[in-house]
Amino acid sequence: MIGLVMAGGKGTRMDAKEEKLLLQYKKPVVIHVIDALKSSNCFSKIMAATSDNSPNTQSLLQNNGIETIKTKGDGYVSDLNAALSYLHELTLVVSGDLPLLDGGIIKDLVASYDGGAWQSFLVTKKFLDDMNMMLEFSVNHDNKECYYTGISIVDPKKISSTNTIKETYRIIDDKRLALNLNTKRDYDLLKGA
């Protein structure tokens, strides 16, 4: 299995002077994600999708031995589709801005893979409200309002077109998946975590 870190976004909602994935939480946030993938011992290779939006992040990743796939930086979905077109084995896709990830939760996610073409991991709105957190993209699953965490397991061999994918879901209400750095408020929550 490949671990693919999405690391090519602009981070405009963060309104920071530096690239979002380079924000410090003891070390650059993207390195927390890389270290979580490494410590899980679940991956034959760890890679990152980068773009011209994040040249310093790309340099940091390459200096840490992470192979990068250059995308156009047109948005998460188009960058992900471009990166997946290069991959031919089962892939755990993770956003590069999940600083609380650790090897244990990654192992749990991989162990729960259902064998489908695309399995996304969700948290419930209730959990987010209880934790005073917000995420952006919602879906109704099991009669619950849920939000995408930015983590999926994808089998590129089972995908002919992203328009016809049967996506499955698993709810895991865990702050390691829920704290996604999209805004300054999220970064303030991280510093208090």
Tab-separated table of C-alpha atoms in Angstrom:
chain	number	residue	atom	x	y	z
A	1	MET	CA	0.000	0.000	0.000
A	2	ILE	CA	1.122	3.539	-0.797
A	3	GLY	CA	0.685	6.462	1.573
A	4	LEU	CA	-0.102	9.611	-0.427
A	5	VAL	CA	0.007	13.008	1.263
A	6	MET	CA	-1.890	15.808	-0.451
A	7	ALA	CA	0.453	18.786	-0.111
A	8	GLY	CA	-0.135	21.117	-3.044
A	9	GLY	CA	-2.851	23.480	-1.874
A	10	LYS	CA	-2.661	27.249	-1.593
A	11	GLY	CA	-3.838	27.399	2.023
A	12	THR	CA	-5.578	30.710	1.363
A	13	ARG	CA	-8.123	30.281	4.182
A	14	MET	CA	-5.294	30.110	6.707
A	15	ASP	CA	-4.231	33.683	5.858
A	16	ALA	CA	-0.646	32.936	6.926
A	17	LYS	CA	2.583	34.400	5.589
A	18	GLU	CA	4.173	30.983	5.143
A	19	GLU	CA	2.850	27.882	3.411
A	20	LYS	CA	0.179	26.240	5.559
A	21	LEU	CA	1.845	22.830	5.743
A	22	LEU	CA	5.022	24.425	7.089
A	23	LEU	CA	3.266	25.887	10.137
A	24	GLN	CA	4.989	24.681	13.265
A	25	TYR	CA	3.534	22.286	15.819
A	26	LYS	CA	6.873	21.209	17.312
A	27	LYS	CA	7.880	20.581	13.679
A	28	PRO	CA	6.249	21.429	10.346
A	29	VAL	CA	2.680	20.087	10.229
A	30	VAL	CA	3.278	18.075	7.051
A	31	ILE	CA	6.174	16.262	8.752
A	32	HIS	CA	3.768	15.145	11.520
A	33	VAL	CA	1.665	13.503	8.796
A	34	ILE	CA	4.721	11.884	7.157
A	35	ASP	CA	5.933	10.593	10.538
A	36	ALA	CA	2.480	9.137	11.316
A	37	LEU	CA	2.511	7.242	8.030
A	38	LYS	CA	6.053	6.006	8.632
A	39	SER	CA	5.418	4.898	12.210
A	40	SER	CA	2.357	2.873	11.168
A	41	ASN	CA	4.591	0.516	9.137
A	42	CYS	CA	1.679	0.042	6.694
A	43	PHE	CA	3.228	1.405	3.514
A	44	SER	CA	5.662	0.171	0.914
A	45	LYS	CA	6.150	3.786	-0.182
A	46	ILE	CA	5.175	7.245	1.061
A	47	MET	CA	4.679	9.949	-1.551
A	48	ALA	CA	3.262	13.467	-1.730
A	49	ALA	CA	1.264	15.371	-4.334
A	50	THR	CA	2.661	18.905	-4.577
A	51	SER	CA	2.262	21.878	-6.893
A	52	ASP	CA	3.723	25.293	-7.640
A	53	ASN	CA	1.456	26.590	-4.845
A	54	SER	CA	3.758	24.982	-2.272
A	55	PRO	CA	7.396	25.104	-3.440
A	56	ASN	CA	8.879	25.228	0.072
A	57	THR	CA	6.721	22.299	1.193
A	58	GLN	CA	7.865	20.352	-1.867
A	59	SER	CA	11.524	21.092	-1.030
A	60	LEU	CA	11.053	20.053	2.609
A	61	LEU	CA	9.429	16.774	1.574
A	62	GLN	CA	12.102	15.988	-1.002
A	63	ASN	CA	14.844	16.817	1.528
A	64	ASN	CA	13.186	14.258	3.828
A	65	GLY	CA	13.317	11.559	1.152
A	66	ILE	CA	9.668	11.764	0.084
A	67	GLU	CA	9.010	11.246	-3.615
A	68	THR	CA	6.686	13.909	-5.007
A	69	ILE	CA	4.116	13.905	-7.787
A	70	LYS	CA	3.769	17.344	-9.345
A	71	THR	CA	0.158	18.423	-9.934
A	72	LYS	CA	-1.304	21.601	-11.407
A	73	GLY	CA	-2.513	22.940	-8.053
A	74	ASP	CA	-6.027	23.509	-9.412
A	75	GLY	CA	-7.748	22.124	-6.320
A	76	TYR	CA	-7.880	19.070	-4.115
A	77	VAL	CA	-10.064	16.919	-6.382
A	78	SER	CA	-8.215	17.593	-9.642
A	79	ASP	CA	-4.822	17.241	-7.917
A	80	LEU	CA	-5.908	13.963	-6.329
A	81	ASN	CA	-7.161	12.610	-9.656
A	82	ALA	CA	-3.862	13.569	-11.288
A	83	ALA	CA	-1.818	11.897	-8.539
A	84	LEU	CA	-3.934	8.723	-8.586
A	85	SER	CA	-3.399	8.390	-12.346
A	86	TYR	CA	0.294	7.662	-11.552
A	87	LEU	CA	-0.460	5.025	-8.935
A	88	HIS	CA	-1.381	1.413	-9.530
A	89	GLU	CA	-1.744	-0.041	-6.066
A	90	LEU	CA	-3.935	0.460	-3.031
A	91	THR	CA	-3.377	3.983	-1.683
A	92	LEU	CA	-4.201	5.701	1.585
A	93	VAL	CA	-4.767	9.358	0.719
A	94	VAL	CA	-4.331	11.864	3.523
A	95	SER	CA	-4.432	15.617	3.676
A	96	GLY	CA	-1.093	17.123	4.720
A	97	ASP	CA	-2.732	19.322	7.354
A	98	LEU	CA	-3.752	16.729	9.964
A	99	PRO	CA	-1.148	17.349	12.684
A	100	LEU	CA	-2.612	15.014	15.319
A	101	LEU	CA	-2.372	11.882	13.173
A	102	ASP	CA	-0.294	9.071	14.609
A	103	GLY	CA	0.732	5.593	13.580
A	104	GLY	CA	-1.915	3.944	15.751
A	105	ILE	CA	-4.896	5.596	14.082
A	106	ILE	CA	-3.359	4.996	10.642
A	107	LYS	CA	-3.111	1.252	11.448
A	108	ASP	CA	-6.786	1.291	12.514
A	109	LEU	CA	-7.824	2.959	9.262
A	110	VAL	CA	-5.864	0.506	7.116
A	111	ALA	CA	-7.238	-2.471	9.089
A	112	SER	CA	-10.801	-1.243	8.496
A	113	TYR	CA	-10.488	-1.060	4.705
A	114	ASP	CA	-13.582	-2.650	3.170
A	115	GLY	CA	-12.038	-3.714	-0.151
A	116	GLY	CA	-13.962	-1.207	-2.256
A	117	ALA	CA	-12.770	1.270	-4.855
A	118	TRP	CA	-12.993	4.294	-2.537
A	119	GLN	CA	-13.519	4.306	1.230
A	120	SER	CA	-13.653	7.676	2.962
A	121	PHE	CA	-13.357	8.280	6.676
A	122	LEU	CA	-15.834	10.637	8.325
A	123	VAL	CA	-16.516	12.298	11.657
A	124	THR	CA	-19.993	13.222	12.835
A	125	LYS	CA	-21.240	16.779	13.175
A	126	LYS	CA	-22.103	16.015	16.807
A	127	PHE	CA	-18.497	15.039	17.499
A	128	LEU	CA	-17.200	18.190	15.786
A	129	ASP	CA	-19.640	20.347	17.769
A	130	ASP	CA	-18.593	18.673	21.042
A	131	MET	CA	-14.927	19.318	20.196
A	132	ASN	CA	-15.614	22.908	19.016
A	133	MET	CA	-14.228	22.017	15.583
A	134	MET	CA	-15.459	22.630	12.050
A	135	LEU	CA	-14.871	20.904	8.741
A	136	GLU	CA	-16.054	22.005	5.337
A	137	PHE	CA	-17.548	19.155	3.297
A	138	SER	CA	-20.495	17.178	4.620
A	139	VAL	CA	-22.343	14.017	3.652
A	140	ASN	CA	-25.285	12.207	5.209
A	141	HIS	CA	-24.306	8.689	6.286
A	142	ASP	CA	-26.274	6.284	8.507
A	143	ASN	CA	-28.841	9.060	9.062
A	144	LYS	CA	-26.145	11.284	10.557
A	145	GLU	CA	-24.669	14.517	9.312
A	146	CYS	CA	-20.992	13.736	8.830
A	147	TYR	CA	-17.910	15.510	7.523
A	148	TYR	CA	-15.005	14.291	5.418
A	149	THR	CA	-11.673	14.098	7.255
A	150	GLY	CA	-9.453	14.273	4.173
A	151	ILE	CA	-8.516	10.602	4.504
A	152	SER	CA	-9.552	7.860	2.081
A	153	ILE	CA	-8.333	4.484	0.937
A	154	VAL	CA	-8.473	4.235	-2.840
A	155	ASP	CA	-7.801	1.378	-5.212
A	156	PRO	CA	-6.760	3.098	-8.465
A	157	LYS	CA	-7.122	-0.198	-10.368
A	158	LYS	CA	-10.866	-0.192	-9.620
A	159	ILE	CA	-11.412	3.346	-10.904
A	160	SER	CA	-12.146	4.034	-14.547
A	161	SER	CA	-13.742	7.432	-13.962
A	162	THR	CA	-14.141	9.462	-10.783
A	163	ASN	CA	-17.712	10.193	-11.857
A	164	THR	CA	-18.811	6.573	-11.417
A	165	ILE	CA	-17.084	5.585	-8.190
A	166	LYS	CA	-19.104	3.822	-5.518
A	167	GLU	CA	-17.784	5.495	-2.384
A	168	THR	CA	-18.176	3.789	0.985
A	169	TYR	CA	-17.820	5.438	4.379
A	170	ARG	CA	-16.642	4.687	7.864
A	171	ILE	CA	-17.313	7.010	10.781
A	172	ILE	CA	-14.474	7.386	13.273
A	173	ASP	CA	-15.067	10.175	15.767
A	174	ASP	CA	-11.473	10.856	16.773
A	175	LYS	CA	-9.788	14.240	17.100
A	176	ARG	CA	-6.670	12.855	15.384
A	177	LEU	CA	-8.777	12.761	12.214
A	178	ALA	CA	-10.953	15.792	12.894
A	179	LEU	CA	-8.393	18.544	13.521
A	180	ASN	CA	-7.671	19.729	10.000
A	181	LEU	CA	-5.806	23.035	9.695
A	182	ASN	CA	-7.869	25.140	7.334
A	183	THR	CA	-8.131	28.411	9.249
A	184	LYS	CA	-6.276	30.395	11.896
A	185	ARG	CA	-8.959	29.246	14.354
A	186	ASP	CA	-7.980	25.611	13.650
A	187	TYR	CA	-4.327	26.454	14.291
A	188	ASP	CA	-5.289	28.085	17.606
A	189	LEU	CA	-7.185	24.893	18.536
A	190	LEU	CA	-4.071	22.870	17.702
A	191	LYS	CA	-1.903	24.973	19.986
A	192	GLY	CA	-4.393	24.242	22.768
A	193	ALA	CA	-4.587	20.498	22.038
